[in-house]
mmCIF file of C-alpha atoms in Angstrom:
data_model
loop_
_atom_site.group_PDB
_atom_site.id
_atom_site.type_symbol
_atom_site.label_atom_id
_atom_site.label_comp_id
_atom_site.label_asym_id
_atom_site.label_seq_id
_atom_site.Cartn_x
_atom_site.Cartn_y
_atom_site.Cartn_z
ATOM 1 C CA MET A 1297 -3.107 -20.989 -8.302
ATOM 2 C CA SER A 1298 -0.336 -18.332 -8.955
ATOM 3 C CA ARG A 1299 2.791 -18.476 -6.919
ATOM 4 C CA SER A 1300 1.856 -15.240 -5.125
ATOM 5 C CA SER A 1301 -1.083 -17.132 -3.652
ATOM 6 C CA ARG A 1302 1.078 -19.617 -1.839
ATOM 7 C CA ALA A 1303 1.779 -17.040 0.771
ATOM 8 C CA ASN A 1304 -1.710 -17.489 2.021
ATOM 9 C CA ALA A 1305 -0.764 -20.995 3.546
ATOM 10 C CA SER A 1306 2.641 -20.021 4.902
ATOM 11 C CA ASP A 1307 2.806 -16.593 6.371
ATOM 12 C CA GLY A 1308 3.403 -17.423 10.028
ATOM 13 C CA GLN A 1309 1.330 -18.052 13.106
ATOM 14 C CA ALA A 1310 -1.622 -16.166 14.343
ATOM 15 C CA SER A 1311 -1.102 -13.292 16.679
ATOM 16 C CA ASP A 1312 -0.289 -14.036 20.384
ATOM 17 C CA GLY A 1313 -1.861 -10.860 21.627
ATOM 18 C CA ALA A 1314 1.434 -8.852 22.009
ATOM 19 C CA SER A 1315 1.609 -5.450 20.488
ATOM 20 C CA PRO A 1316 3.553 -5.599 17.245
ATOM 21 C CA GLY A 1317 4.999 -2.079 17.675
ATOM 22 C CA PRO A 1318 4.750 1.080 15.563
ATOM 23 C CA VAL A 1319 5.020 1.502 11.942
ATOM 24 C CA THR A 1320 8.179 3.286 11.034
ATOM 25 C CA ALA A 1321 9.990 4.955 7.957
ATOM 26 C CA ASP A 1322 12.241 1.951 7.945
ATOM 27 C CA ASP A 1323 9.164 -0.339 7.396
ATOM 28 C CA VAL A 1324 8.179 1.687 4.361
ATOM 29 C CA ASP A 1325 11.730 1.420 3.031
ATOM 30 C CA LEU A 1326 11.733 -2.266 3.645
ATOM 31 C CA ALA A 1327 8.433 -2.816 1.847
ATOM 32 C CA VAL A 1328 9.414 -0.741 -1.173
ATOM 33 C CA GLN A 1329 12.800 -2.349 -1.477
ATOM 34 C CA LEU A 1330 11.371 -5.820 -1.267
ATOM 35 C CA ALA A 1331 8.744 -4.992 -3.886
ATOM 36 C CA VAL A 1332 11.328 -3.370 -6.303
ATOM 37 C CA ALA A 1333 13.636 -6.476 -5.894
ATOM 38 C CA ALA A 1334 10.822 -8.864 -6.683
ATOM 39 C CA LEU A 1335 9.584 -6.895 -9.615
ATOM 40 C CA ARG A 1336 13.006 -6.625 -11.181
ATOM 41 C CA THR A 1337 12.744 -10.355 -11.854
ATOM 42 C CA ALA A 1338 9.686 -10.001 -14.051
ATOM 43 C CA PRO A 1339 9.979 -10.884 -17.735
ATOM 44 C CA ALA A 1340 10.466 -7.880 -19.848
ATOM 45 C CA GLY A 1341 7.528 -8.574 -22.061
ATOM 46 C CA ALA A 1342 5.050 -9.291 -19.299
ATOM 47 C CA TRP A 1343 4.207 -5.816 -18.216
ATOM 48 C CA GLY A 1344 1.083 -5.560 -20.377
ATOM 49 C CA ALA A 1345 -0.545 -8.416 -18.453
ATOM 50 C CA LYS A 1346 -3.490 -7.788 -16.255
ATOM 51 C CA ALA A 1347 -2.474 -7.165 -12.587
ATOM 52 C CA GLY A 1348 -4.407 -9.926 -10.671
ATOM 53 C CA SER A 1349 -7.986 -9.041 -10.105
ATOM 54 C CA LEU A 1350 -7.474 -5.343 -11.014
ATOM 55 C CA GLU A 1351 -8.704 -3.859 -14.294
ATOM 56 C CA TRP A 1352 -5.147 -2.234 -14.985
ATOM 57 C CA ASP A 1353 -2.127 -3.782 -16.575
ATOM 58 C CA CYS A 1354 0.999 -4.452 -14.634
ATOM 59 C CA TRP A 1355 2.724 -1.355 -15.901
ATOM 60 C CA GLU A 1356 -0.262 0.922 -14.905
ATOM 61 C CA THR A 1357 -0.450 -0.773 -11.496
ATOM 62 C CA VAL A 1358 3.155 0.153 -10.747
ATOM 63 C CA GLU A 1359 2.336 3.705 -11.796
ATOM 64 C CA HIS A 1360 -0.610 3.711 -9.512
ATOM 65 C CA LEU A 1361 1.457 2.421 -6.573
ATOM 66 C CA ALA A 1362 4.247 4.984 -7.221
ATOM 67 C CA ASP A 1363 1.373 7.669 -7.276
ATOM 68 C CA ASP A 1364 0.035 6.423 -3.984
ATOM 69 C CA LEU A 1365 3.436 6.786 -2.245
ATOM 70 C CA PHE A 1366 3.956 10.133 -3.816
ATOM 71 C CA ALA A 1367 0.479 11.277 -2.779
ATOM 72 C CA TYR A 1368 0.960 10.224 0.850
ATOM 73 C CA ALA A 1369 4.414 11.950 0.871
ATOM 74 C CA VAL A 1370 3.106 15.307 -0.301
ATOM 75 C CA GLN A 1371 0.154 15.266 2.017
ATOM 76 C CA LEU A 1372 2.677 15.569 4.952
ATOM 77 C CA GLY A 1373 4.800 18.341 3.052
ATOM 78 C CA PRO A 1374 3.114 21.647 3.755
ATOM 79 C CA ARG A 1375 4.037 23.315 6.989
ATOM 80 C CA THR A 1376 0.336 23.291 7.697
ATOM 81 C CA PRO A 1377 -1.218 20.396 5.789
ATOM 82 C CA PRO A 1378 -4.801 20.696 4.556
ATOM 83 C CA LEU A 1379 -7.312 18.771 6.734
ATOM 84 C CA ASP A 1380 -10.243 18.988 4.313
ATOM 85 C CA ARG A 1381 -8.691 17.828 0.954
ATOM 86 C CA GLU A 1382 -5.581 16.555 -0.743
ATOM 87 C CA VAL A 1383 -2.783 18.728 -1.780
ATOM 88 C CA PRO A 1384 -4.108 19.955 -5.173
ATOM 89 C CA PHE A 1385 -1.980 18.123 -7.697
ATOM 90 C CA VAL A 1386 -3.735 17.390 -11.049
ATOM 91 C CA TRP A 1387 -4.738 13.618 -11.572
ATOM 92 C CA GLN A 1388 -5.300 12.268 -14.981
ATOM 93 C CA SER A 1389 -5.645 9.012 -16.731
ATOM 94 C CA LEU A 1390 -3.824 8.298 -19.905
ATOM 95 C CA ARG A 1391 -6.564 6.041 -21.233
ATOM 96 C CA PRO A 1392 -10.273 5.521 -20.394
ATOM 97 C CA GLY A 1393 -10.409 3.137 -17.418
ATOM 98 C CA GLY A 1394 -6.760 3.684 -16.461
ATOM 99 C CA PRO A 1395 -5.619 4.934 -13.118
ATOM 100 C CA ALA A 1396 -5.871 8.554 -12.474
ATOM 101 C CA ASN A 1397 -2.304 9.545 -11.328
ATOM 102 C CA SER A 1398 -0.132 12.552 -10.876
ATOM 103 C CA VAL A 1399 2.799 10.208 -11.539
ATOM 104 C CA HIS A 1400 3.414 8.525 -14.901
ATOM 105 C CA ALA A 1401 6.582 6.760 -15.912
ATOM 106 C CA ASP A 1402 8.223 7.443 -19.387
ATOM 107 C CA ARG A 1403 7.540 4.182 -21.253
ATOM 108 C CA GLU A 1404 10.679 4.722 -23.360
ATOM 109 C CA ALA A 1405 12.732 4.052 -20.174
ATOM 110 C CA GLY A 1406 11.384 0.553 -20.041
ATOM 111 C CA PRO A 1407 10.703 -1.520 -16.879
ATOM 112 C CA ASP A 1408 14.028 -0.339 -15.224
ATOM 113 C CA GLY A 1409 12.686 3.209 -15.581
ATOM 114 C CA LEU A 1410 9.350 2.275 -14.209
ATOM 115 C CA LEU A 1411 10.818 0.676 -11.094
ATOM 116 C CA GLN A 1412 13.098 3.799 -10.584
ATOM 117 C CA VAL A 1413 10.011 5.830 -10.488
ATOM 118 C CA LEU A 1414 8.460 3.459 -7.858
ATOM 119 C CA GLU A 1415 11.689 3.478 -5.788
ATOM 120 C CA ALA A 1416 11.921 7.242 -5.913
ATOM 121 C CA CYS A 1417 8.268 7.806 -4.874
ATOM 122 C CA GLY A 1418 8.862 5.377 -2.148
ATOM 123 C CA ALA A 1419 11.916 7.287 -0.909
ATOM 124 C CA LEU A 1420 9.898 10.475 -0.811
ATOM 125 C CA LEU A 1421 7.468 8.859 1.663
ATOM 126 C CA VAL A 1422 10.327 7.499 3.685
ATOM 127 C CA ALA A 1423 11.878 10.893 4.101
ATOM 128 C CA MET A 1424 8.619 12.534 4.981
ATOM 129 C CA VAL A 1425 7.650 9.991 7.551
ATOM 130 C CA ARG A 1426 11.189 10.128 9.084
ATOM 131 C CA THR A 1427 11.232 13.947 9.319
ATOM 132 C CA ALA A 1428 7.557 14.992 9.932
ATOM 133 C CA SER A 1429 6.462 15.796 13.521
ATOM 134 C CA PRO A 1430 4.566 12.882 15.052
ATOM 135 C CA GLU A 1431 1.889 15.480 15.993
ATOM 136 C CA LEU A 1432 1.278 16.486 12.369
ATOM 137 C CA ARG A 1433 -2.089 15.660 10.813
ATOM 138 C CA ALA A 1434 -3.082 15.760 7.235
ATOM 139 C CA HIS A 1435 -6.310 14.888 5.327
ATOM 140 C CA HIS A 1436 -7.182 11.400 4.185
ATOM 141 C CA SER A 1437 -10.654 10.115 3.251
ATOM 142 C CA SER A 1438 -10.304 7.454 5.991
ATOM 143 C CA GLY A 1439 -9.677 10.123 8.628
ATOM 144 C CA ALA A 1440 -7.106 12.872 9.330
ATOM 145 C CA SER A 1441 -3.791 10.916 9.771
ATOM 146 C CA ASP A 1442 -0.326 11.184 11.207
ATOM 147 C CA PRO A 1443 3.011 10.209 9.706
ATOM 148 C CA GLU A 1444 2.729 6.671 11.031
ATOM 149 C CA GLY A 1445 -0.714 6.418 9.534
ATOM 150 C CA PHE A 1446 0.508 7.390 6.119
ATOM 151 C CA ALA A 1447 3.528 5.097 6.501
ATOM 152 C CA ALA A 1448 1.086 2.248 7.156
ATOM 153 C CA MET A 1449 -1.068 3.254 4.146
ATOM 154 C CA GLY A 1450 2.036 3.286 1.877
ATOM 155 C CA ILE A 1451 3.004 -0.197 3.098
ATOM 156 C CA VAL A 1452 -0.431 -1.672 2.584
ATOM 157 C CA GLU A 1453 -0.469 -0.225 -1.002
ATOM 158 C CA THR A 1454 2.951 -1.690 -1.664
ATOM 159 C CA LEU A 1455 2.327 -5.137 -0.310
ATOM 160 C CA VAL A 1456 -1.044 -5.731 -1.722
ATOM 161 C CA HIS A 1457 -0.424 -4.218 -5.163
ATOM 162 C CA THR A 1458 2.837 -6.155 -5.390
ATOM 163 C CA TYR A 1459 0.572 -9.169 -4.740
ATOM 164 C CA ASP A 1460 -1.598 -8.113 -7.612
ATOM 165 C CA LEU A 1461 1.437 -7.711 -9.747
ATOM 166 C CA ALA A 1462 2.907 -10.990 -8.677
ATOM 167 C CA GLU A 1463 -0.263 -12.652 -9.895
ATOM 168 C CA GLY A 1464 -0.022 -10.931 -13.326
ATOM 169 C CA LEU A 1465 3.752 -11.455 -13.688
ATOM 170 C CA GLY A 1466 3.909 -14.891 -12.257
ATOM 171 C CA LEU A 1467 6.301 -13.965 -9.417
ATOM 172 C CA ASP A 1468 6.838 -15.145 -5.809
ATOM 173 C CA TRP A 1469 5.797 -12.565 -3.104
ATOM 174 C CA ASP A 1470 5.714 -13.348 0.521
ATOM 175 C CA PRO A 1471 6.314 -10.346 2.691
ATOM 176 C CA PRO A 1472 7.621 -10.488 6.199
ATOM 177 C CA ALA A 1473 4.788 -11.393 8.798
ATOM 178 C CA ASP A 1474 6.025 -8.804 11.397
ATOM 179 C CA LEU A 1475 5.721 -6.079 8.829
ATOM 180 C CA CYS A 1476 2.204 -7.169 7.940
ATOM 181 C CA ALA A 1477 1.367 -7.372 11.634
ATOM 182 C CA ARG A 1478 2.400 -3.807 12.412
ATOM 183 C CA THR A 1479 0.500 -2.544 9.451
ATOM 184 C CA LEU A 1480 -2.616 -4.523 10.482
ATOM 185 C CA ALA A 1481 -2.534 -3.308 14.064
ATOM 186 C CA ARG A 1482 -2.200 0.440 12.844
ATOM 187 C CA LEU A 1483 -4.969 0.420 9.995
ATOM 188 C CA PHE A 1484 -7.147 -2.615 10.659
ATOM 189 C CA PRO A 1485 -7.741 -2.788 14.327
ATOM 190 C CA ASP A 1486 -10.778 -5.095 13.984
ATOM 191 C CA ALA A 1487 -8.985 -7.620 11.802
ATOM 192 C CA PRO A 1488 -9.145 -11.260 13.009
ATOM 193 C CA ASP A 1489 -5.995 -12.419 14.940
ATOM 194 C CA THR A 1490 -6.642 -16.110 14.390
ATOM 195 C CA THR A 1491 -4.735 -16.358 10.935
ATOM 196 C CA GLY A 1492 -1.372 -15.388 9.814
ATOM 197 C CA PRO A 1493 -0.685 -11.604 9.321
ATOM 198 C CA TRP A 1494 -0.164 -11.693 5.602
ATOM 199 C CA THR A 1495 -3.259 -13.707 4.834
ATOM 200 C CA THR A 1496 -5.265 -11.587 7.195
ATOM 201 C CA LEU A 1497 -3.937 -8.429 5.270
ATOM 202 C CA LEU A 1498 -5.032 -9.908 1.988
ATOM 203 C CA TRP A 1499 -8.441 -10.703 3.427
ATOM 204 C CA SER A 1500 -8.785 -7.201 4.901
ATOM 205 C CA THR A 1501 -8.111 -5.745 1.441
ATOM 206 C CA GLY A 1502 -10.539 -7.881 -0.340
ATOM 207 C CA ARG A 1503 -7.977 -10.193 -2.002
ATOM 208 C CA THR A 1504 -8.773 -13.535 -0.369
ATOM 209 C CA GLU A 1505 -11.172 -15.373 2.005
ATOM 210 C CA LEU A 1506 -10.489 -16.795 5.507
ATOM 211 C CA PRO A 1507 -11.948 -19.780 7.077
ATOM 212 C CA GLY A 1508 -15.482 -18.814 7.856
ATOM 213 C CA ARG A 1509 -15.109 -15.307 6.245
ATOM 214 C CA PRO A 1510 -15.880 -14.814 2.616
ATOM 215 C CA ARG A 1511 -13.818 -12.618 0.411
ATOM 216 C CA ARG A 1512 -14.700 -8.841 1.099
ATOM 217 C CA THR A 1513 -16.250 -6.892 -1.746
ATOM 218 C CA THR A 1514 -15.937 -3.614 0.115
ATOM 219 C CA TRP A 1515 -13.405 -2.624 2.670
ATOM 220 C CA ARG A 1516 -11.610 0.314 4.491
ATOM 221 C CA TRP A 1517 -8.867 1.144 6.730
ATOM 222 C CA TYR A 1518 -8.829 3.631 9.715
ATOM 223 C CA GLY A 1519 -6.314 6.300 9.132
ATOM 224 C CA GLU A 1520 -6.893 8.353 12.470
ATOM 225 C CA PRO A 1521 -4.270 7.690 15.153
ATOM 226 C CA ARG A 1522 -5.662 4.999 17.745
ATOM 227 C CA VAL A 1523 -5.852 7.551 20.576
ATOM 228 C CA GLU A 1524 -7.979 9.900 18.423
ATOM 229 C CA GLN A 1525 -10.237 7.090 17.182
ATOM 230 C CA SER A 1526 -10.794 6.098 20.827
ATOM 231 C CA SER A 1527 -11.635 9.683 21.912
ATOM 232 C CA ALA A 1528 -14.192 9.925 19.091
ATOM 233 C CA ASP A 1529 -15.990 6.662 20.199
#
């Protein structure tokens, strides 16, 4: 068992039913900074290792994560965001089977440069979530979402892909339970509340099993704001 898996047994208590509060720009910043700090401890020669259960290596997975953060930020950028598609940047893979990104890091810059790319893309999402109107809506395949929703998506991507990376790089990774709880409440309203938030988030994204609940082979989150989901039901 990798060291990242030990979080499954020690990520706090199950929910007590109280609302964990909204997801904020500060939460995105915290998630990215914790991830960057953890990844900076990786051995320089380890970035070609496979990232956990993914088909990508660790370098490609960081590029994919940076691209996710970039993509969520730019969806919130236009004065009138598209509601039927992504902002039309070109996505391309650098090899067959690699992630299709708009963002790629210069390999000559090494791991330090790669993590600068990740941190910069995270900062873009932080800035957009902080400054966009809460009433703004933009397209996502899981439902038109608001800045809080895109913030939560960015946090999920950061936490779970850093878990994948920690598996491949042999690192410890145990994000704060309250951060996981806020993100679960926003994107996974039907997630079980009888296990700790980090373990539950890993189960919700198909990365582990829970007692009596097998590991998911398919999963989704719900991007639409809670009030709008309730109105559609």
